[in-house]
């Protein structure tokens, strides 16, 4: 019998918290059952298996991140939008490292198409409208921004910038400035 109060949403949120505490790769149905002090079998009426749980955590993380990005972008354009967008990703990764890792999970095409990942792509393109890029340059720029944001955040979270000057925040600000300059002066083909 399932313990009263266990719902799929509650389990997914607890799984997301667990991911932030111990790392996304460590999240399993067994670990979640231990957290609730229930038998593993009692969770299978809410999630199919550990992969299903991880997919649901990824969808939660994508939605949370999209909501934050949308709020940060409201009323902004150009460099202000770019900086706000970049900061949302960095701040989320720092606050929720496990969820941020979950947001990188490769989803099957149908799940991805129905996820908040679509909103992320739309918001990235909205930021780029301030730079007047056309296709295929816009797609190249979307990939550039994603690569820089994720690469920097991953290196920073791994401690890659903690042992040298200048401060990581100063570098982040300079990177956003450099991206703005690059987007304003995108090279012609």
PDB file of C-alpha atoms in Angstrom:
ATOM      1  CA  UNK A   1       0.000   0.000   0.000  1.00  0.00           C
ATOM      2  CA  UNK A   2       1.312   3.435  -0.963  1.00  0.00           C
ATOM      3  CA  UNK A   3       2.034   5.738   1.955  1.00  0.00           C
ATOM      4  CA  UNK A   4      -0.517   8.562   2.232  1.00  0.00           C
ATOM      5  CA  UNK A   5       0.801  11.801   0.827  1.00  0.00           C
ATOM      6  CA  UNK A   6       3.093  10.351  -1.815  1.00  0.00           C
ATOM      7  CA  UNK A   7       2.340  11.793  -5.205  1.00  0.00           C
ATOM      8  CA  UNK A   8       4.310  11.853  -8.403  1.00  0.00           C
ATOM      9  CA  UNK A   9       4.877  15.598  -8.026  1.00  0.00           C
ATOM     10  CA  UNK A  10       6.095  15.240  -4.452  1.00  0.00           C
ATOM     11  CA  UNK A  11       8.448  12.424  -5.447  1.00  0.00           C
ATOM     12  CA  UNK A  12       9.853  14.387  -8.386  1.00  0.00           C
ATOM     13  CA  UNK A  13      10.446  17.459  -6.209  1.00  0.00           C
ATOM     14  CA  UNK A  14      12.138  15.289  -3.589  1.00  0.00           C
ATOM     15  CA  UNK A  15      14.209  13.704  -6.342  1.00  0.00           C
ATOM     16  CA  UNK A  16      15.255  17.170  -7.530  1.00  0.00           C
ATOM     17  CA  UNK A  17      16.282  18.107  -3.985  1.00  0.00           C
ATOM     18  CA  UNK A  18      18.206  14.847  -3.726  1.00  0.00           C
ATOM     19  CA  UNK A  19      19.945  15.628  -7.023  1.00  0.00           C
ATOM     20  CA  UNK A  20      21.049  19.008  -5.654  1.00  0.00           C
ATOM     21  CA  UNK A  21      22.391  17.343  -2.523  1.00  0.00           C
ATOM     22  CA  UNK A  22      24.173  14.265  -3.897  1.00  0.00           C
ATOM     23  CA  UNK A  23      24.356  14.767  -7.660  1.00  0.00           C
ATOM     24  CA  UNK A  24      21.950  13.921 -10.435  1.00  0.00           C
ATOM     25  CA  UNK A  25      23.719  10.671 -11.326  1.00  0.00           C
ATOM     26  CA  UNK A  26      23.138   9.371  -7.797  1.00  0.00           C
ATOM     27  CA  UNK A  27      19.347   9.744  -7.962  1.00  0.00           C
ATOM     28  CA  UNK A  28      17.537   6.400  -8.073  1.00  0.00           C
ATOM     29  CA  UNK A  29      14.140   5.106  -7.049  1.00  0.00           C
ATOM     30  CA  UNK A  30      15.893   3.221  -4.230  1.00  0.00           C
ATOM     31  CA  UNK A  31      17.542   6.384  -2.912  1.00  0.00           C
ATOM     32  CA  UNK A  32      14.211   8.191  -3.059  1.00  0.00           C
ATOM     33  CA  UNK A  33      12.462   5.346  -1.218  1.00  0.00           C
ATOM     34  CA  UNK A  34      15.066   5.589   1.557  1.00  0.00           C
ATOM     35  CA  UNK A  35      14.403   9.321   1.787  1.00  0.00           C
ATOM     36  CA  UNK A  36      10.704   8.663   2.408  1.00  0.00           C
ATOM     37  CA  UNK A  37      11.361   5.550   4.505  1.00  0.00           C
ATOM     38  CA  UNK A  38       9.175   3.411   2.257  1.00  0.00           C
ATOM     39  CA  UNK A  39       9.699   0.269   0.243  1.00  0.00           C
ATOM     40  CA  UNK A  40      10.876   0.774  -3.316  1.00  0.00           C
ATOM     41  CA  UNK A  41       7.816  -1.044  -4.643  1.00  0.00           C
ATOM     42  CA  UNK A  42       5.547   1.633  -3.169  1.00  0.00           C
ATOM     43  CA  UNK A  43       7.043   4.230  -5.521  1.00  0.00           C
ATOM     44  CA  UNK A  44       6.387   2.266  -8.700  1.00  0.00           C
ATOM     45  CA  UNK A  45       2.784   3.426  -8.829  1.00  0.00           C
ATOM     46  CA  UNK A  46       4.176   6.959  -9.320  1.00  0.00           C
ATOM     47  CA  UNK A  47       7.339   6.416 -11.398  1.00  0.00           C
ATOM     48  CA  UNK A  48       8.187   3.499 -13.683  1.00  0.00           C
ATOM     49  CA  UNK A  49      11.889   3.303 -12.858  1.00  0.00           C
ATOM     50  CA  UNK A  50      14.960   5.439 -12.162  1.00  0.00           C
ATOM     51  CA  UNK A  51      15.127   6.646 -15.773  1.00  0.00           C
ATOM     52  CA  UNK A  52      11.511   7.814 -15.606  1.00  0.00           C
ATOM     53  CA  UNK A  53      12.299   9.629 -12.347  1.00  0.00           C
ATOM     54  CA  UNK A  54      15.344  11.308 -13.916  1.00  0.00           C
ATOM     55  CA  UNK A  55      13.336  12.341 -16.964  1.00  0.00           C
ATOM     56  CA  UNK A  56      10.695  13.907 -14.723  1.00  0.00           C
ATOM     57  CA  UNK A  57      13.387  15.756 -12.756  1.00  0.00           C
ATOM     58  CA  UNK A  58      14.838  17.009 -16.045  1.00  0.00           C
ATOM     59  CA  UNK A  59      11.411  18.280 -17.116  1.00  0.00           C
ATOM     60  CA  UNK A  60      10.973  20.033 -13.768  1.00  0.00           C
ATOM     61  CA  UNK A  61      14.403  21.651 -14.053  1.00  0.00           C
ATOM     62  CA  UNK A  62      13.763  22.816 -17.625  1.00  0.00           C
ATOM     63  CA  UNK A  63      10.444  24.356 -16.554  1.00  0.00           C
ATOM     64  CA  UNK A  64      11.951  26.098 -13.527  1.00  0.00           C
ATOM     65  CA  UNK A  65      14.801  27.454 -15.605  1.00  0.00           C
ATOM     66  CA  UNK A  66      12.458  28.627 -18.374  1.00  0.00           C
ATOM     67  CA  UNK A  67      10.249  30.433 -15.848  1.00  0.00           C
ATOM     68  CA  UNK A  68      13.272  32.206 -14.379  1.00  0.00           C
ATOM     69  CA  UNK A  69      14.593  33.139 -17.809  1.00  0.00           C
ATOM     70  CA  UNK A  70      11.223  34.490 -18.953  1.00  0.00           C
ATOM     71  CA  UNK A  71      10.949  36.661 -15.847  1.00  0.00           C
ATOM     72  CA  UNK A  72      14.516  37.934 -16.280  1.00  0.00           C
ATOM     73  CA  UNK A  73      14.017  38.765 -19.968  1.00  0.00           C
ATOM     74  CA  UNK A  74      10.747  40.665 -19.550  1.00  0.00           C
ATOM     75  CA  UNK A  75      11.220  44.199 -20.857  1.00  0.00           C
ATOM     76  CA  UNK A  76      14.879  43.741 -21.773  1.00  0.00           C
ATOM     77  CA  UNK A  77      16.643  43.785 -25.127  1.00  0.00           C
ATOM     78  CA  UNK A  78      20.150  43.731 -26.540  1.00  0.00           C
ATOM     79  CA  UNK A  79      23.011  43.444 -24.079  1.00  0.00           C
ATOM     80  CA  UNK A  80      20.683  43.785 -21.072  1.00  0.00           C
ATOM     81  CA  UNK A  81      18.708  40.758 -22.249  1.00  0.00           C
ATOM     82  CA  UNK A  82      21.865  38.806 -23.009  1.00  0.00           C
ATOM     83  CA  UNK A  83      23.324  39.498 -19.550  1.00  0.00           C
ATOM     84  CA  UNK A  84      20.065  38.665 -17.770  1.00  0.00           C
ATOM     85  CA  UNK A  85      19.700  35.440 -19.752  1.00  0.00           C
ATOM     86  CA  UNK A  86      23.290  34.398 -19.063  1.00  0.00           C
ATOM     87  CA  UNK A  87      22.958  35.166 -15.356  1.00  0.00           C
ATOM     88  CA  UNK A  88      19.813  33.062 -15.043  1.00  0.00           C
ATOM     89  CA  UNK A  89      21.659  29.964 -16.250  1.00  0.00           C
ATOM     90  CA  UNK A  90      24.698  30.591 -14.074  1.00  0.00           C
ATOM     91  CA  UNK A  91      22.664  31.400 -10.970  1.00  0.00           C
ATOM     92  CA  UNK A  92      20.413  28.366 -11.415  1.00  0.00           C
ATOM     93  CA  UNK A  93      23.417  26.083 -11.805  1.00  0.00           C
ATOM     94  CA  UNK A  94      24.972  27.482  -8.633  1.00  0.00           C
ATOM     95  CA  UNK A  95      21.753  27.235  -6.619  1.00  0.00           C
ATOM     96  CA  UNK A  96      20.633  23.865  -7.994  1.00  0.00           C
ATOM     97  CA  UNK A  97      23.617  21.910  -9.328  1.00  0.00           C
ATOM     98  CA  UNK A  98      21.751  18.608  -9.530  1.00  0.00           C
ATOM     99  CA  UNK A  99      18.770  20.122 -11.293  1.00  0.00           C
ATOM    100  CA  UNK A 100      21.078  21.980 -13.663  1.00  0.00           C
ATOM    101  CA  UNK A 101      22.708  18.646 -14.531  1.00  0.00           C
ATOM    102  CA  UNK A 102      19.229  17.170 -14.998  1.00  0.00           C
ATOM    103  CA  UNK A 103      18.353  19.920 -17.458  1.00  0.00           C
ATOM    104  CA  UNK A 104      21.173  18.594 -19.670  1.00  0.00           C
ATOM    105  CA  UNK A 105      19.638  15.102 -19.859  1.00  0.00           C
ATOM    106  CA  UNK A 106      19.067  13.969 -23.424  1.00  0.00           C
ATOM    107  CA  UNK A 107      15.324  13.468 -23.848  1.00  0.00           C
ATOM    108  CA  UNK A 108      13.619  11.403 -26.502  1.00  0.00           C
ATOM    109  CA  UNK A 109      12.325  13.609 -29.353  1.00  0.00           C
ATOM    110  CA  UNK A 110       8.657  13.443 -28.343  1.00  0.00           C
ATOM    111  CA  UNK A 111       9.359  14.314 -24.701  1.00  0.00           C
ATOM    112  CA  UNK A 112      11.766  17.082 -25.727  1.00  0.00           C
ATOM    113  CA  UNK A 113       9.203  18.608 -28.091  1.00  0.00           C
ATOM    114  CA  UNK A 114       6.632  18.780 -25.267  1.00  0.00           C
ATOM    115  CA  UNK A 115       9.114  20.113 -22.689  1.00  0.00           C
ATOM    116  CA  UNK A 116      10.120  23.601 -21.605  1.00  0.00           C
ATOM    117  CA  UNK A 117      13.244  23.071 -23.697  1.00  0.00           C
ATOM    118  CA  UNK A 118      11.236  24.553 -26.564  1.00  0.00           C
ATOM    119  CA  UNK A 119      10.762  27.724 -24.482  1.00  0.00           C
ATOM    120  CA  UNK A 120      14.531  27.899 -23.913  1.00  0.00           C
ATOM    121  CA  UNK A 121      15.161  27.851 -27.650  1.00  0.00           C
ATOM    122  CA  UNK A 122      12.485  30.489 -28.217  1.00  0.00           C
ATOM    123  CA  UNK A 123      13.932  32.742 -25.515  1.00  0.00           C
ATOM    124  CA  UNK A 124      17.451  32.378 -26.877  1.00  0.00           C
ATOM    125  CA  UNK A 125      16.176  33.429 -30.287  1.00  0.00           C
ATOM    126  CA  UNK A 126      14.279  36.319 -28.669  1.00  0.00           C
ATOM    127  CA  UNK A 127      17.541  37.556 -27.142  1.00  0.00           C
ATOM    128  CA  UNK A 128      19.187  37.284 -30.554  1.00  0.00           C
ATOM    129  CA  UNK A 129      16.475  39.368 -32.231  1.00  0.00           C
ATOM    130  CA  UNK A 130      18.159  42.334 -30.562  1.00  0.00           C
ATOM    131  CA  UNK A 131      21.179  41.604 -32.735  1.00  0.00           C
ATOM    132  CA  UNK A 132      19.362  41.321 -36.059  1.00  0.00           C
ATOM    133  CA  UNK A 133      20.789  37.953 -37.039  1.00  0.00           C
ATOM    134  CA  UNK A 134      19.184  35.903 -39.799  1.00  0.00           C
ATOM    135  CA  UNK A 135      19.394  32.186 -40.482  1.00  0.00           C
ATOM    136  CA  UNK A 136      21.663  30.258 -40.490  1.00  0.00           C
ATOM    137  CA  UNK A 137      23.654  32.722 -38.371  1.00  0.00           C
ATOM    138  CA  UNK A 138      20.972  32.785 -35.712  1.00  0.00           C
ATOM    139  CA  UNK A 139      21.276  29.020 -35.234  1.00  0.00           C
ATOM    140  CA  UNK A 140      25.065  29.332 -35.046  1.00  0.00           C
ATOM    141  CA  UNK A 141      24.646  32.035 -32.399  1.00  0.00           C
ATOM    142  CA  UNK A 142      22.181  29.909 -30.389  1.00  0.00           C
ATOM    143  CA  UNK A 143      24.766  27.133 -30.315  1.00  0.00           C
ATOM    144  CA  UNK A 144      27.541  29.562 -29.392  1.00  0.00           C
ATOM    145  CA  UNK A 145      25.605  30.981 -26.442  1.00  0.00           C
ATOM    146  CA  UNK A 146      24.644  27.541 -25.170  1.00  0.00           C
ATOM    147  CA  UNK A 147      28.226  26.333 -25.464  1.00  0.00           C
ATOM    148  CA  UNK A 148      29.699  29.328 -23.686  1.00  0.00           C
ATOM    149  CA  UNK A 149      27.130  29.428 -20.893  1.00  0.00           C
ATOM    150  CA  UNK A 150      27.242  25.698 -20.218  1.00  0.00           C
ATOM    151  CA  UNK A 151      31.002  25.428 -20.649  1.00  0.00           C
ATOM    152  CA  UNK A 152      31.765  28.290 -18.288  1.00  0.00           C
ATOM    153  CA  UNK A 153      29.257  27.143 -15.675  1.00  0.00           C
ATOM    154  CA  UNK A 154      30.564  23.562 -15.810  1.00  0.00           C
ATOM    155  CA  UNK A 155      34.180  24.645 -15.402  1.00  0.00           C
ATOM    156  CA  UNK A 156      33.302  27.066 -12.631  1.00  0.00           C
ATOM    157  CA  UNK A 157      31.228  24.496 -10.735  1.00  0.00           C
ATOM    158  CA  UNK A 158      34.082  22.021 -11.046  1.00  0.00           C
ATOM    159  CA  UNK A 159      36.405  24.494  -9.324  1.00  0.00           C
ATOM    160  CA  UNK A 160      38.316  25.323 -12.481  1.00  0.00           C
ATOM    161  CA  UNK A 161      38.501  29.045 -11.721  1.00  0.00           C
ATOM    162  CA  UNK A 162      38.834  29.017  -7.952  1.00  0.00           C
ATOM    163  CA  UNK A 163      42.620  29.084  -7.702  1.00  0.00           C
ATOM    164  CA  UNK A 164      43.547  32.091  -9.780  1.00  0.00           C
ATOM    165  CA  UNK A 165      42.865  35.783 -10.208  1.00  0.00           C
ATOM    166  CA  UNK A 166      40.890  37.623 -11.421  1.00  0.00           C
ATOM    167  CA  UNK A 167      37.653  36.687  -9.710  1.00  0.00           C
ATOM    168  CA  UNK A 168      35.330  34.424 -11.652  1.00  0.00           C
ATOM    169  CA  UNK A 169      32.568  37.072 -11.625  1.00  0.00           C
ATOM    170  CA  UNK A 170      34.873  39.536 -13.362  1.00  0.00           C
ATOM    171  CA  UNK A 171      35.595  36.985 -16.084  1.00  0.00           C
ATOM    172  CA  UNK A 172      31.876  36.218 -16.460  1.00  0.00           C
ATOM    173  CA  UNK A 173      31.113  39.906 -16.962  1.00  0.00           C
ATOM    174  CA  UNK A 174      33.889  40.198 -19.557  1.00  0.00           C
ATOM    175  CA  UNK A 175      32.596  37.114 -21.378  1.00  0.00           C
ATOM    176  CA  UNK A 176      29.097  38.597 -21.612  1.00  0.00           C
ATOM    177  CA  UNK A 177      30.642  41.850 -22.888  1.00  0.00           C
ATOM    178  CA  UNK A 178      32.632  39.898 -25.482  1.00  0.00           C
ATOM    179  CA  UNK A 179      29.555  37.936 -26.580  1.00  0.00           C
ATOM    180  CA  UNK A 180      27.624  41.185 -26.967  1.00  0.00           C
ATOM    181  CA  UNK A 181      30.427  42.656 -29.101  1.00  0.00           C
ATOM    182  CA  UNK A 182      30.601  39.492 -31.210  1.00  0.00           C
ATOM    183  CA  UNK A 183      26.821  39.387 -31.750  1.00  0.00           C
ATOM    184  CA  UNK A 184      26.777  43.077 -32.740  1.00  0.00           C
ATOM    185  CA  UNK A 185      29.610  42.420 -35.230  1.00  0.00           C
ATOM    186  CA  UNK A 186      28.737  38.942 -36.426  1.00  0.00           C
ATOM    187  CA  UNK A 187      31.092  37.919 -39.224  1.00  0.00           C
ATOM    188  CA  UNK A 188      29.657  37.776 -42.720  1.00  0.00           C
ATOM    189  CA  UNK A 189      29.888  34.493 -44.580  1.00  0.00           C
TER     190      UNK A 189
END
